[in-house]
Short mmCIF file of C-alpha atoms in Angstrom, two decimals:
data_model
loop_
_atom_site.label_atom_id
_atom_site.label_comp_id
_atom_site.label_asym_id
_atom_site.label_seq_id
_atom_site.Cartn_x
_atom_site.Cartn_y
_atom_site.Cartn_z
CA MET A 298 23.92 -24.53 -39.70
CA ALA A 299 24.06 -22.53 -36.67
CA ARG A 300 26.26 -24.08 -34.74
CA TYR A 301 28.82 -24.65 -37.50
CA GLU A 302 28.88 -21.17 -38.09
CA ASP A 303 29.20 -20.63 -34.82
CA SER A 304 32.59 -22.65 -34.58
CA ILE A 305 35.96 -21.04 -35.06
CA PHE A 306 38.48 -22.82 -37.73
CA TRP A 307 42.16 -22.33 -37.99
CA ILE A 308 42.93 -21.11 -41.61
CA GLU A 309 46.02 -20.52 -43.61
CA THR A 310 47.02 -17.05 -44.62
CA ASP A 311 48.19 -17.91 -47.61
CA LYS A 312 44.65 -19.17 -48.71
CA ILE A 313 42.19 -16.07 -47.29
CA HIS A 314 41.71 -13.87 -50.03
CA PRO A 315 40.95 -9.99 -49.61
CA ASN A 316 37.93 -8.68 -50.70
CA PRO A 317 37.64 -6.81 -53.90
CA TYR A 318 34.68 -4.29 -52.04
CA GLN A 319 37.13 -3.68 -48.78
CA PRO A 320 36.72 0.40 -48.68
CA ARG A 321 39.09 0.27 -46.72
CA ARG A 322 42.29 1.93 -48.91
CA GLU A 323 44.14 3.19 -46.81
CA PHE A 324 46.94 1.42 -43.51
CA ASP A 325 48.53 2.82 -41.22
CA GLU A 326 52.06 1.07 -41.48
CA LYS A 327 53.00 1.78 -38.43
CA ALA A 328 49.64 0.43 -36.98
CA LEU A 329 50.66 -2.20 -38.59
CA SER A 330 53.85 -3.43 -37.15
CA GLU A 331 52.66 -2.07 -33.23
CA LEU A 332 49.21 -5.14 -34.55
CA ALA A 333 51.66 -7.55 -35.69
CA ALA A 334 54.04 -6.92 -32.39
CA SER A 335 50.66 -7.76 -30.86
CA ILE A 336 49.59 -9.97 -32.54
CA ARG A 337 53.13 -12.27 -32.49
CA GLN A 338 52.38 -11.93 -27.99
CA TYR A 339 49.10 -12.87 -27.48
CA GLY A 340 48.14 -13.90 -31.29
CA VAL A 341 43.92 -13.42 -32.74
CA LEU A 342 42.79 -12.82 -30.32
CA GLN A 343 39.77 -11.41 -32.12
CA PRO A 344 38.18 -14.27 -35.72
CA LEU A 345 38.59 -13.11 -38.87
CA VAL A 346 35.20 -13.42 -41.17
CA VAL A 347 35.15 -15.42 -44.18
CA SER A 348 33.34 -17.29 -46.66
CA ARG A 349 34.01 -20.48 -48.36
CA VAL A 350 34.99 -20.28 -51.97
CA GLU A 351 35.37 -24.12 -53.96
CA ILE A 352 37.92 -23.49 -56.97
CA VAL A 353 37.97 -26.22 -59.42
CA LYS A 354 41.92 -27.25 -60.29
CA GLU A 355 43.28 -28.89 -63.74
CA GLU A 356 46.04 -30.36 -61.24
CA MET A 357 44.11 -31.46 -57.57
CA GLY A 358 40.66 -30.91 -58.83
CA ILE A 359 38.04 -29.15 -56.19
CA SER A 360 40.27 -26.76 -53.82
CA THR A 361 39.05 -24.71 -51.34
CA GLU A 362 39.70 -21.51 -50.04
CA TYR A 363 38.62 -18.15 -48.26
CA GLU A 364 37.31 -14.56 -49.25
CA LEU A 365 37.44 -13.07 -46.06
CA ILE A 366 34.69 -10.94 -44.89
CA ALA A 367 35.87 -8.61 -42.08
CA GLY A 368 39.29 -7.95 -40.01
CA GLU A 369 42.17 -7.21 -43.41
CA ARG A 370 44.15 -5.72 -40.59
CA ARG A 371 44.34 -8.65 -39.07
CA LEU A 372 45.12 -10.69 -41.76
CA ARG A 373 47.42 -7.89 -43.23
CA ALA A 374 49.45 -8.61 -39.23
CA SER A 375 49.02 -11.98 -39.48
CA ARG A 376 51.24 -12.01 -42.55
CA LEU A 377 53.80 -9.54 -40.94
CA ALA A 378 53.90 -11.01 -37.80
CA GLY A 379 54.52 -14.82 -39.34
CA VAL A 380 51.63 -16.68 -38.89
CA ALA A 381 50.85 -19.03 -40.49
CA THR A 382 46.96 -19.63 -39.51
CA VAL A 383 44.62 -17.60 -37.73
CA PRO A 384 41.21 -18.31 -36.69
CA CYS A 385 38.51 -17.28 -38.91
CA VAL A 386 34.79 -18.10 -38.74
CA ILE A 387 33.23 -18.92 -41.36
CA ARG A 388 29.84 -17.06 -43.34
CA VAL A 389 27.72 -19.76 -45.19
CA GLY A 390 24.35 -19.09 -47.27
CA ASP A 391 25.45 -16.10 -48.25
CA ASP A 392 24.53 -14.78 -52.34
CA ASN A 393 27.76 -12.04 -53.13
CA MET A 394 25.87 -9.30 -53.09
CA ALA A 395 25.32 -10.02 -48.91
CA LYS A 396 28.15 -11.24 -48.43
CA LEU A 397 30.31 -6.97 -49.81
CA GLU A 398 27.73 -5.98 -48.10
CA LEU A 399 28.85 -7.37 -45.14
CA ALA A 400 32.53 -6.29 -45.68
CA ILE A 401 31.70 -2.61 -46.42
CA ILE A 402 29.22 -2.57 -43.59
CA GLU A 403 31.17 -3.93 -40.77
CA ASN A 404 34.27 -1.68 -42.09
CA LEU A 405 31.83 1.24 -42.00
CA GLN A 406 31.75 0.33 -38.26
CA ARG A 407 35.55 0.26 -36.90
CA GLU A 408 36.40 4.13 -36.30
CA ASP A 409 39.86 4.79 -37.21
CA LEU A 410 38.10 4.71 -41.10
CA ASN A 411 39.00 7.83 -42.67
CA PRO A 412 36.40 9.95 -44.25
CA VAL A 413 37.34 9.58 -47.55
CA ASP A 414 36.93 6.05 -47.27
CA ARG A 415 34.25 5.93 -45.03
CA ALA A 416 32.12 7.99 -48.67
CA ARG A 417 33.77 5.45 -51.21
CA ALA A 418 31.54 3.23 -48.90
CA PHE A 419 28.58 4.56 -49.00
CA LEU A 420 29.26 5.48 -52.79
CA LYS A 421 29.25 1.48 -53.01
CA LEU A 422 26.30 1.13 -51.31
CA GLN A 423 24.00 3.59 -52.72
CA ASP A 424 25.59 3.00 -56.62
CA GLU A 425 25.57 -1.11 -56.36
CA PHE A 426 22.71 -2.02 -53.40
CA LYS A 427 20.95 1.02 -54.52
CA PHE A 428 20.85 1.93 -50.92
CA THR A 429 18.93 4.81 -50.08
CA HIS A 430 20.36 8.23 -47.69
CA ALA A 431 18.51 6.80 -45.78
CA GLN A 432 18.69 2.76 -45.61
CA ILE A 433 22.60 3.76 -45.74
CA GLY A 434 21.94 5.54 -42.16
CA ASP A 435 19.93 3.19 -40.47
CA LYS A 436 22.89 0.03 -40.60
CA VAL A 437 25.28 1.83 -40.05
CA GLY A 438 23.85 3.78 -37.17
CA LYS A 439 23.95 7.17 -38.57
CA SER A 440 21.40 10.41 -39.33
CA ARG A 441 20.58 10.20 -43.47
CA VAL A 442 21.80 13.55 -43.12
CA TYR A 443 25.25 12.70 -42.21
CA VAL A 444 25.29 9.91 -44.69
CA SER A 445 24.23 13.11 -47.85
CA ASN A 446 27.09 15.05 -46.25
CA THR A 447 29.60 12.68 -45.56
CA LEU A 448 28.96 11.73 -49.73
CA ARG A 449 29.50 15.28 -50.65
CA LEU A 450 32.94 15.46 -49.80
CA LEU A 451 33.93 13.84 -52.88
CA THR A 452 32.84 16.67 -54.90
CA LEU A 453 35.40 18.52 -53.49
CA PRO A 454 39.62 18.37 -55.54
CA GLN A 455 41.53 14.97 -55.32
CA ASP A 456 43.73 17.09 -54.02
CA MET A 457 42.46 18.07 -51.63
CA LEU A 458 40.98 14.58 -50.68
CA ASP A 459 44.73 13.74 -50.42
CA ALA A 460 45.30 16.68 -47.74
CA LEU A 461 42.12 14.82 -46.05
CA VAL A 462 42.82 12.01 -45.85
CA ARG A 463 46.71 12.38 -44.55
CA GLY A 464 46.01 14.27 -41.88
CA GLU A 465 46.52 18.02 -43.36
CA ILE A 466 43.06 19.37 -42.84
CA SER A 467 40.39 17.94 -40.43
CA GLU A 468 36.47 16.88 -41.67
CA GLY A 469 35.46 19.85 -40.25
CA HIS A 470 38.13 21.72 -43.05
CA THR A 471 35.74 20.15 -45.50
CA ARG A 472 32.73 22.75 -44.43
CA PRO A 473 33.66 25.93 -45.37
CA LEU A 474 35.84 24.04 -48.93
CA MET A 475 32.44 22.63 -50.19
CA MET A 476 30.23 25.86 -49.50
CA LEU A 477 33.19 26.97 -52.00
CA SER A 478 32.35 24.90 -54.30
CA ASP A 479 31.14 27.05 -57.38
CA ARG A 480 33.95 28.63 -57.22
CA PRO A 481 36.98 26.47 -57.67
CA GLU A 482 39.56 29.67 -57.50
CA GLU A 483 38.29 31.11 -54.48
CA GLN A 484 38.40 27.43 -52.97
CA THR A 485 41.87 26.83 -54.06
CA VAL A 486 42.89 29.86 -52.39
CA LEU A 487 41.22 29.33 -48.93
CA PHE A 488 42.77 25.08 -49.15
CA LYS A 489 45.86 27.81 -49.49
CA GLU A 490 45.47 29.14 -46.17
CA ILE A 491 44.04 26.51 -44.49
CA ILE A 492 47.17 24.27 -44.86
CA TYR A 493 50.09 26.76 -45.05
CA LYS A 494 48.93 29.36 -42.29
CA ARG A 495 46.71 26.38 -39.53
CA LEU A 496 43.24 27.77 -40.21
CA SER A 497 41.34 26.96 -37.02
CA VAL A 498 37.52 25.44 -38.74
CA ARG A 499 36.20 28.65 -37.81
CA ASP A 500 38.86 30.77 -38.55
CA ALA A 501 37.93 28.98 -42.24
CA GLU A 502 34.61 29.13 -42.13
CA LYS A 503 34.61 33.65 -41.35
CA ILE A 504 36.40 33.69 -44.59
CA ALA A 505 34.35 31.46 -45.93
CA ARG A 506 30.70 33.50 -45.11
CA SER A 507 32.75 36.65 -46.22
CA ILE A 508 33.46 35.74 -49.35
CA ALA A 509 29.38 34.44 -49.78
CA LYS A 510 28.44 37.99 -48.18
CA GLU A 511 30.70 39.56 -50.81
CA ARG A 512 28.54 37.69 -53.67
CA ALA A 513 25.41 38.63 -52.27
CA ARG A 514 26.35 42.11 -52.02
CA LYS A 515 27.93 42.16 -56.05
CA ILE A 516 24.34 40.45 -56.67
CA ASP A 517 22.35 43.39 -55.33
CA HIS A 518 23.72 45.88 -56.38
CA ALA A 519 25.03 46.50 -59.48
CA PHE A 520 27.94 44.00 -60.99
CA ASP A 521 31.02 46.27 -62.83
CA PRO A 522 32.48 43.20 -64.88
CA GLU A 523 36.17 45.05 -65.63
CA ILE A 524 36.21 45.38 -61.91
CA GLY A 525 35.83 41.61 -61.72
CA GLU A 526 38.72 41.33 -64.81
CA LEU A 527 40.79 42.97 -62.97
CA GLU A 528 40.50 41.05 -59.64
CA ASN A 529 40.55 37.71 -61.75
CA LYS A 530 44.12 38.86 -63.51
CA PHE A 531 45.90 40.60 -60.37
CA ALA A 532 45.17 36.81 -58.60
CA GLU A 533 45.76 35.60 -61.90
CA ALA A 534 49.71 36.69 -61.91
CA PHE A 535 50.35 36.97 -57.95
CA GLY A 536 48.72 33.78 -57.52
CA THR A 537 46.69 34.62 -54.24
CA ARG A 538 43.47 35.85 -53.67
CA VAL A 539 43.48 40.14 -54.72
CA HIS A 540 39.89 41.56 -53.66
CA ILE A 541 38.71 45.36 -55.03
CA GLU A 542 36.63 47.45 -53.53
CA ARG A 543 35.30 50.21 -54.67
CA LYS A 544 34.09 53.25 -53.10
CA LYS A 545 32.53 56.99 -54.52
CA GLU A 546 36.08 58.40 -54.89
CA GLY A 547 38.31 55.80 -55.85
CA GLY A 548 39.29 52.51 -53.37
CA LYS A 549 40.95 49.58 -52.36
CA ILE A 550 43.16 45.92 -53.20
CA GLU A 551 44.10 44.01 -50.57
CA ILE A 552 46.51 41.09 -51.93
CA ASP A 553 45.80 38.20 -49.67
CA TYR A 554 49.91 36.70 -48.97
CA PHE A 555 50.14 33.10 -47.39
CA THR A 556 53.61 33.27 -46.51
CA LYS A 557 56.86 35.84 -46.87
CA ASP A 558 58.06 34.11 -48.88
CA ASP A 559 54.82 35.45 -51.43
CA LEU A 560 55.16 38.92 -50.57
CA HIS A 561 59.29 38.58 -51.53
CA LYS A 562 56.97 37.21 -54.59
CA ILE A 563 54.28 40.12 -55.11
CA LEU A 564 57.47 42.45 -55.41
CA PHE A 565 59.40 41.23 -57.46
CA ILE A 566 56.25 41.05 -59.85
CA VAL A 567 55.88 44.78 -59.07
CA GLU A 568 58.97 45.59 -59.38
CA GLN A 569 59.81 44.40 -62.53
CA ALA A 570 56.07 44.46 -64.37
CA GLU A 571 56.74 47.68 -66.06
CA LYS A 572 60.40 46.44 -67.60
CA ARG A 573 59.45 43.42 -68.81
CA ASN A 574 56.81 40.61 -69.16
CA VAL A 575 55.21 39.37 -66.19
CA ASN A 576 55.49 36.01 -67.40
CA GLU A 577 59.60 36.66 -67.76
CA ALA A 578 59.91 37.96 -64.17
CA LEU A 579 57.33 35.44 -63.01
CA TYR A 580 60.42 33.26 -64.88
CA GLU A 581 63.42 35.27 -63.43
CA TYR A 582 62.13 34.64 -59.48
CA GLU A 583 61.76 30.88 -59.70
CA GLU A 584 65.46 30.74 -60.79
CA ARG A 585 66.86 33.17 -59.02
CA LEU A 586 63.98 30.83 -55.80
CA ARG A 587 65.50 27.33 -56.99
CA GLN A 588 69.74 29.15 -56.71
CA ASN A 589 69.28 30.50 -52.88
CA ALA A 590 67.52 26.67 -52.23
CA SER A 591 70.88 25.20 -52.46
CA ASN A 592 72.20 28.25 -49.85
CA ASN A 593 69.20 27.53 -47.30
CA GLU A 594 68.47 24.95 -44.84
CA SER A 595 65.37 22.92 -45.08
CA VAL A 596 63.11 24.24 -42.90
CA GLU A 597 60.79 20.96 -41.15
CA GLN A 598 57.47 20.53 -41.52
CA SER A 599 54.84 20.94 -38.46
CA ASN A 600 53.73 17.54 -38.00
CA ASP A 601 51.28 18.96 -35.65
CA SER A 602 47.38 17.46 -35.69
CA THR A 603 45.29 18.60 -37.11
CA GLU A 604 42.53 18.17 -34.39
CA ASP A 605 43.51 21.08 -32.56
CA LEU A 606 42.72 23.08 -35.58
CA ASP A 607 39.16 21.48 -34.91
CA ASP A 608 38.21 23.84 -32.18
CA ARG A 609 34.14 23.28 -32.70
CA GLY A 610 32.15 21.77 -29.93
CA LYS A 611 30.82 18.71 -30.00
CA ASP A 612 26.82 19.19 -30.51
CA GLU A 613 28.79 21.94 -33.44
CA LYS A 614 30.05 18.67 -35.30
CA ASP A 615 26.78 16.93 -34.94
CA GLU A 616 24.65 18.56 -36.21
CA ASP A 617 22.22 17.43 -38.65
CA ASP A 618 21.61 19.86 -40.47
CA ASP A 619 22.68 20.99 -44.16
CA ILE A 620 25.66 22.67 -43.02
CA TYR A 621 26.29 22.70 -46.94
CA ASN A 622 23.68 25.41 -47.87
CA ILE A 623 24.65 28.23 -48.53
CA SER A 624 21.00 29.36 -47.47
CA ASN A 625 22.32 28.59 -44.27
CA PHE A 626 24.13 31.59 -44.06
CA SER A 627 22.92 34.63 -42.84
CA LEU A 628 24.77 37.35 -44.64
#
């Protein structure tokens, strides 16, 4: 049995079927093309891991096929390269659950798995295999807190998860966003600021802490519900964060904006508000933008990596404290 599993078998690529529990959902097409080019020149250097499956077919009797356990990128690249057969190690003696567990663990050990796919893989181990966070950590060489914090990523709205997968925000940016999970409007505004203002992780954390301080201030002092309602109405009308600060006499209104277009939009709303309904003013403003868009040159979006925006040190990134708990932030 041991000698059988130590052997390398050359198996036809069309007889190998993907594992349904493959945690990776995103495959970079450019990286696959580069791997395919390498396979054309040097071949598949690392064998795939498969399990043998016997299928009964009426016209052929028993047919032998294979279910992939590890190596989907290599399999996809081999097919792209036009390779007919690939080297494989055939595992035997595993039940279905053991094979699925192996597939998930193997992919989790790869450094290029994106944070969202990693979190979803952890969730499968938790829900379908009934592993505790500590057991998952032991299997992938991480701490219990790391597993718990990774799973918390899945509490973010889908548009933020998509941005994380696309690399528009870094994993470090998710920490301040999750600090505002109980304030979805503020969370959305901060997310837009990270995207449009290219905020670093530290700057995003400062804003999240500032919001937390303001929340504590409102709890400690008598909160005026009328002021809170006005803030919400201003924010809804302008599409951005609005803060009203009261003083002994009067106060001030702070209106955040992301781009110069936002400034023009706010000014337009203010100018038109006295003449007609705000919704009508917004509609007219958006119509004007659409008309002007045909005469303006498109602006190329920056392709800068978000890695430069994560300005934390390695120790800060690896810290094991429960970093998403608001009680850890001094006010």
